[in-house]
GROMACS .gro file of C-alpha atoms in nm:
model
  260
    1MET     CA    1   5.586 -20.425   0.430
    2LYS     CA    2   5.646 -20.051   0.429
    3ILE     CA    3   5.972 -19.926   0.581
    4ALA     CA    4   6.041 -19.555   0.629
    5THR     CA    5   6.330 -19.341   0.743
    6TYR     CA    6   6.290 -18.993   0.888
    7ASN     CA    7   6.543 -18.752   1.033
    8VAL     CA    8   6.298 -18.593   1.272
    9ASN     CA    9   6.539 -18.319   1.390
   10GLY     CA   10   6.426 -18.333   1.754
   11VAL     CA   11   6.176 -18.602   1.846
   12ASN     CA   12   6.010 -18.409   2.128
   13GLY     CA   13   5.998 -18.071   1.958
   14ARG     CA   14   5.862 -18.227   1.637
   15LEU     CA   15   5.640 -18.485   1.808
   16PRO     CA   16   5.310 -18.344   1.670
   17VAL     CA   17   5.455 -18.363   1.319
   18LEU     CA   18   5.582 -18.718   1.372
   19LEU     CA   19   5.249 -18.840   1.511
   20ARG     CA   20   5.053 -18.672   1.232
   21TRP     CA   21   5.275 -18.838   0.971
   22LEU     CA   22   5.256 -19.181   1.138
   23ASP     CA   23   4.876 -19.158   1.135
   24GLU     CA   24   4.871 -19.049   0.771
   25SER     CA   25   5.134 -19.283   0.629
   26ALA     CA   26   5.105 -19.590   0.858
   27PRO     CA   27   5.450 -19.739   0.785
   28ASP     CA   28   5.519 -20.084   0.928
   29VAL     CA   29   5.871 -19.989   1.039
   30VAL     CA   30   6.025 -19.645   1.092
   31CYS     CA   31   6.388 -19.553   1.146
   32LEU     CA   32   6.432 -19.215   1.313
   33GLN     CA   33   6.746 -19.005   1.334
   34GLU     CA   34   6.850 -18.694   1.525
   35LEU     CA   35   6.630 -18.758   1.827
   36LYS     CA   36   6.821 -18.492   2.022
   37ALA     CA   37   6.692 -18.646   2.344
   38PRO     CA   38   6.859 -18.843   2.625
   39GLN     CA   39   6.759 -19.204   2.677
   40ASP     CA   40   6.503 -19.123   2.948
   41LYS     CA   41   6.334 -18.845   2.749
   42PHE     CA   42   6.217 -19.043   2.448
   43PRO     CA   43   5.837 -19.001   2.410
   44GLU     CA   44   5.763 -19.374   2.444
   45GLU     CA   45   5.409 -19.331   2.574
   46ALA     CA   46   5.303 -19.106   2.286
   47ILE     CA   47   5.459 -19.344   2.035
   48ARG     CA   48   5.279 -19.641   2.191
   49ASN     CA   49   4.951 -19.450   2.193
   50ALA     CA   50   5.006 -19.401   1.819
   51GLY     CA   51   5.023 -19.779   1.783
   52TYR     CA   52   5.398 -19.838   1.768
   53ASN     CA   53   5.651 -20.035   1.966
   54ALA     CA   54   5.996 -19.875   1.981
   55ILE     CA   55   6.359 -19.914   2.075
   56TRP     CA   56   6.594 -19.617   2.084
   57HIS     CA   57   6.947 -19.503   2.156
   58GLY     CA   58   6.933 -19.149   2.284
   59GLN     CA   59   7.188 -18.880   2.353
   60LYS     CA   60   7.142 -18.545   2.525
   61SER     CA   61   7.103 -18.256   2.280
   62TRP     CA   62   7.259 -18.438   1.983
   63ASN     CA   63   7.228 -18.741   1.756
   64GLY     CA   64   7.005 -19.032   1.865
   65VAL     CA   65   6.838 -19.305   1.661
   66ALA     CA   66   6.525 -19.518   1.702
   67ILE     CA   67   6.340 -19.803   1.533
   68LEU     CA   68   5.960 -19.814   1.550
   69ALA     CA   69   5.736 -20.106   1.455
   70ARG     CA   70   5.363 -20.079   1.395
   71GLY     CA   71   5.169 -20.278   1.654
   72THR     CA   72   5.265 -20.233   2.017
   73ASP     CA   73   5.316 -20.610   2.048
   74THR     CA   74   5.535 -20.636   1.737
   75GLU     CA   75   5.874 -20.773   1.834
   76ILE     CA   76   6.179 -20.557   1.772
   77LYS     CA   77   6.473 -20.787   1.833
   78GLU     CA   78   6.766 -20.559   1.905
   79VAL     CA   79   7.099 -20.680   1.766
   80ARG     CA   80   7.332 -20.392   1.849
   81ARG     CA   81   7.328 -20.025   1.936
   82GLU     CA   82   7.670 -19.916   1.820
   83LEU     CA   83   7.876 -19.937   1.506
   84PRO     CA   84   8.172 -20.170   1.561
   85GLY     CA   85   8.528 -20.052   1.525
   86ASP     CA   86   8.577 -19.779   1.785
   87GLU     CA   87   8.503 -19.846   2.151
   88THR     CA   88   8.572 -19.481   2.237
   89ASP     CA   89   8.295 -19.349   2.011
   90GLU     CA   90   8.011 -19.232   2.235
   91HIS     CA   91   7.788 -19.086   1.964
   92SER     CA   92   7.441 -19.241   1.936
   93ARG     CA   93   7.437 -19.295   1.562
   94TYR     CA   94   7.357 -19.660   1.495
   95LEU     CA   95   7.088 -19.908   1.595
   96GLU     CA   96   7.033 -20.255   1.448
   97ALA     CA   97   6.736 -20.486   1.495
   98VAL     CA   98   6.528 -20.758   1.332
   99VAL     CA   99   6.163 -20.675   1.260
  100ASN     CA  100   5.931 -20.909   1.070
  101GLY     CA  101   6.226 -21.113   0.945
  102VAL     CA  102   6.423 -20.816   0.809
  103LEU     CA  103   6.750 -20.701   0.962
  104ILE     CA  104   6.738 -20.323   0.980
  105GLY     CA  105   7.037 -20.098   1.035
  106CYS     CA  106   6.925 -19.746   1.129
  107LEU     CA  107   7.209 -19.496   1.092
  108TYR     CA  108   7.289 -19.129   1.127
  109LEU     CA  109   7.620 -19.071   0.954
  110PRO     CA  110   7.822 -18.769   1.073
  111ASN     CA  111   7.782 -18.440   0.889
  112GLY     CA  112   8.155 -18.373   0.878
  113ASN     CA  113   8.161 -17.996   0.837
  114PRO     CA  114   8.376 -17.795   0.836
  115ALA     CA  115   8.595 -17.983   0.592
  116PRO     CA  116   8.879 -18.043   0.603
  117GLY     CA  117   8.920 -18.079   0.977
  118PRO     CA  118   8.863 -18.314   1.272
  119LYS     CA  119   8.487 -18.344   1.209
  120PHE     CA  120   8.549 -18.445   0.850
  121ASP     CA  121   8.810 -18.698   0.962
  122TYR     CA  122   8.554 -18.845   1.203
  123LYS     CA  123   8.297 -18.866   0.924
  124LEU     CA  124   8.535 -19.060   0.699
  125SER     CA  125   8.648 -19.293   0.979
  126TRP     CA  126   8.283 -19.361   1.071
  127PHE     CA  127   8.212 -19.430   0.706
  128GLU     CA  128   8.497 -19.682   0.692
  129ARG     CA  129   8.360 -19.856   1.000
  130LEU     CA  130   8.019 -19.871   0.831
  131ILE     CA  131   8.173 -20.017   0.514
  132THR     CA  132   8.350 -20.287   0.717
  133HIS     CA  133   8.036 -20.379   0.910
  134ALA     CA  134   7.814 -20.363   0.602
  135ALA     CA  135   8.036 -20.614   0.422
  136LYS     CA  136   7.957 -20.867   0.693
  137LEU     CA  137   7.586 -20.786   0.689
  138TYR     CA  138   7.567 -20.825   0.313
  139THR     CA  139   7.676 -21.188   0.331
  140LEU     CA  140   7.406 -21.286   0.579
  141ASP     CA  141   7.141 -21.525   0.453
  142ILE     CA  142   6.858 -21.291   0.555
  143PRO     CA  143   6.707 -20.971   0.412
  144VAL     CA  144   6.904 -20.663   0.521
  145VAL     CA  145   6.839 -20.291   0.480
  146LEU     CA  146   7.072 -20.009   0.582
  147THR     CA  147   6.876 -19.686   0.601
  148GLY     CA  148   6.891 -19.341   0.748
  149ASP     CA  149   7.055 -19.004   0.704
  150TYR     CA  150   7.384 -19.075   0.526
  151ASN     CA  151   7.477 -18.707   0.493
  152VAL     CA  152   7.605 -18.768   0.141
  153MET     CA  153   7.479 -18.673  -0.203
  154PRO     CA  154   7.610 -18.961  -0.417
  155THR     CA  155   7.607 -18.779  -0.752
  156GLU     CA  156   7.542 -18.438  -0.905
  157GLN     CA  157   7.191 -18.561  -0.980
  158ASP     CA  158   7.126 -18.562  -0.604
  159VAL     CA  159   7.195 -18.196  -0.531
  160TYR     CA  160   7.054 -17.863  -0.644
  161LYS     CA  161   7.332 -17.660  -0.807
  162PRO     CA  162   7.616 -17.903  -0.730
  163GLU     CA  163   7.881 -17.644  -0.812
  164ARG     CA  164   7.794 -17.468  -0.486
  165TRP     CA  165   7.862 -17.779  -0.278
  166LEU     CA  166   8.202 -17.887  -0.403
  167ASP     CA  167   8.382 -17.810  -0.074
  168ASP     CA  168   8.103 -17.927   0.156
  169ALA     CA  169   8.161 -18.244   0.361
  170LEU     CA  170   7.840 -18.395   0.221
  171PHE     CA  171   7.965 -18.368  -0.137
  172ARG     CA  172   8.342 -18.378  -0.125
  173PRO     CA  173   8.503 -18.646  -0.345
  174GLU     CA  174   8.616 -18.845  -0.041
  175THR     CA  175   8.259 -18.868   0.087
  176ARG     CA  176   8.110 -18.972  -0.244
  177ALA     CA  177   8.389 -19.224  -0.295
  178ALA     CA  178   8.311 -19.381   0.042
  179PHE     CA  179   7.944 -19.415  -0.052
  180GLN     CA  180   8.035 -19.575  -0.383
  181LYS     CA  181   8.272 -19.813  -0.204
  182LEU     CA  182   7.983 -19.917   0.019
  183VAL     CA  183   7.737 -19.965  -0.268
  184ALA     CA  184   7.998 -20.161  -0.464
  185GLN     CA  185   7.965 -20.443  -0.211
  186GLY     CA  186   7.641 -20.522  -0.395
  187TRP     CA  187   7.387 -20.302  -0.217
  188THR     CA  188   7.092 -20.165  -0.413
  189ASP     CA  189   7.016 -19.793  -0.379
  190ALA     CA  190   6.638 -19.838  -0.366
  191LEU     CA  191   6.523 -19.498  -0.489
  192ARG     CA  192   6.773 -19.485  -0.773
  193LYS     CA  193   6.688 -19.842  -0.872
  194LEU     CA  194   6.326 -19.745  -0.928
  195TYR     CA  195   6.376 -19.386  -1.043
  196PRO     CA  196   6.717 -19.367  -1.215
  197ASP     CA  197   6.655 -19.039  -1.398
  198GLU     CA  198   6.428 -18.841  -1.166
  199THR     CA  199   6.522 -18.544  -0.950
  200ILE     CA  200   6.465 -18.665  -0.595
  201TYR     CA  201   6.538 -18.465  -0.282
  202THR     CA  202   6.488 -18.560   0.084
  203PHE     CA  203   6.622 -18.247   0.256
  204TRP     CA  204   6.562 -17.875   0.214
  205ASP     CA  205   6.743 -17.618   0.426
  206TYR     CA  206   6.540 -17.378   0.640
  207PHE     CA  207   6.718 -17.081   0.483
  208ARG     CA  208   6.664 -16.893   0.154
  209ASN     CA  209   6.324 -17.052   0.090
  210ALA     CA  210   6.497 -17.374  -0.014
  211TYR     CA  211   6.179 -17.580   0.010
  212GLY     CA  212   5.974 -17.333  -0.190
  213ARG     CA  213   6.242 -17.323  -0.461
  214ASN     CA  214   6.294 -17.699  -0.444
  215ALA     CA  215   6.663 -17.636  -0.377
  216GLY     CA  216   6.718 -17.969  -0.207
  217LEU     CA  217   6.952 -18.259  -0.146
  218ARG     CA  218   6.908 -18.636  -0.153
  219ILE     CA  219   7.090 -18.752   0.160
  220ASP     CA  220   6.849 -19.007   0.314
  221HIS     CA  221   6.898 -19.346   0.153
  222PHE     CA  222   6.786 -19.709   0.152
  223LEU     CA  223   7.047 -19.972   0.069
  224LEU     CA  224   6.914 -20.327   0.023
  225ASN     CA  225   7.109 -20.652   0.009
  226SER     CA  226   7.044 -20.912  -0.261
  227LYS     CA  227   6.802 -21.102  -0.034
  228LEU     CA  228   6.579 -20.795  -0.016
  229ALA     CA  229   6.627 -20.607  -0.342
  230GLY     CA  230   6.403 -20.845  -0.535
  231ARG     CA  231   6.112 -20.764  -0.303
  232LEU     CA  232   6.123 -20.390  -0.374
  233THR     CA  233   5.804 -20.269  -0.542
  234THR     CA  234   5.771 -19.894  -0.484
  235ALA     CA  235   5.945 -19.611  -0.301
  236GLY     CA  236   5.893 -19.243  -0.244
  237VAL     CA  237   5.946 -18.926  -0.047
  238ASP     CA  238   5.663 -18.772   0.156
  239ARG     CA  239   5.774 -18.431   0.036
  240HIS     CA  240   5.464 -18.249   0.158
  241VAL     CA  241   5.556 -18.320   0.522
  242ARG     CA  242   5.848 -18.079   0.480
  243GLY     CA  243   5.589 -17.807   0.421
  244TRP     CA  244   5.407 -17.860   0.751
  245GLU     CA  245   5.435 -17.610   1.034
  246LYS     CA  246   5.730 -17.662   1.274
  247THR     CA  247   5.853 -17.955   1.069
  248SER     CA  248   6.197 -18.110   1.020
  249ASP     CA  249   6.423 -17.997   0.738
  250HIS     CA  250   6.409 -18.358   0.614
  251ALA     CA  251   6.107 -18.534   0.465
  252PRO     CA  252   6.020 -18.898   0.539
  253VAL     CA  253   6.143 -19.147   0.279
  254TRP     CA  254   5.991 -19.495   0.236
  255ILE     CA  255   6.004 -19.820   0.044
  256GLN     CA  256   5.739 -20.083  -0.010
  257LEU     CA  257   5.834 -20.452  -0.010
  258LYS     CA  258   5.632 -20.746  -0.134
  259GLU     CA  259   5.603 -21.064   0.067
  260LYS     CA  260   5.863 -21.334   0.015
   0.00000   0.00000   0.00000
């Protein structure tokens, strides 16, 4: 089972890129973030024509998450489409479903800049809600994965020239501490489990030739519970997709799981 996450940065504007990658990579499950499309503007027909069933939680101009499953008849059993803990939060940032026996939480954690400030406060409060919900998910007697754009570089190893990011909301001590608090519940950071010493990036800014210089960040993550971590075989970043024309500033990230 191959599961991927991809911050597509506008599902309609980047649709040719998404479809090309789906055809090339053929993941079994895909979590998308930053759809930037209202609920009625998700390109369901094009996704189905590519061979995928889908559920999505859209929002006009901003945010938005989706879960795709290969095979238009593959069941995606939706569990929830919001992160518990704040009934006033209207951002479309979380979607949870069961696909092929795996509970999948697809998330788009707030950016939080400028920091400090209200946006950073929202980021940290959202993170705390995620930590609370994740603690409950971790204890479930089923395989669970929490994946998506976390908007956090966990360590200096995950950022090009970390000294330049010290005051950024993605790298501030409070943000990294929240990620470590989450992982400390027992979650396995899939890419770091397999590649503890390698430089791995999943995002390259559009400015200053960041992709060409490999001046990137690792902010898209897979966290696996103990029921799933033992099935992890390989993982990677489809870095070349970032080099395609009119592409997202993120690259798709994926893990491969063996059968039970």
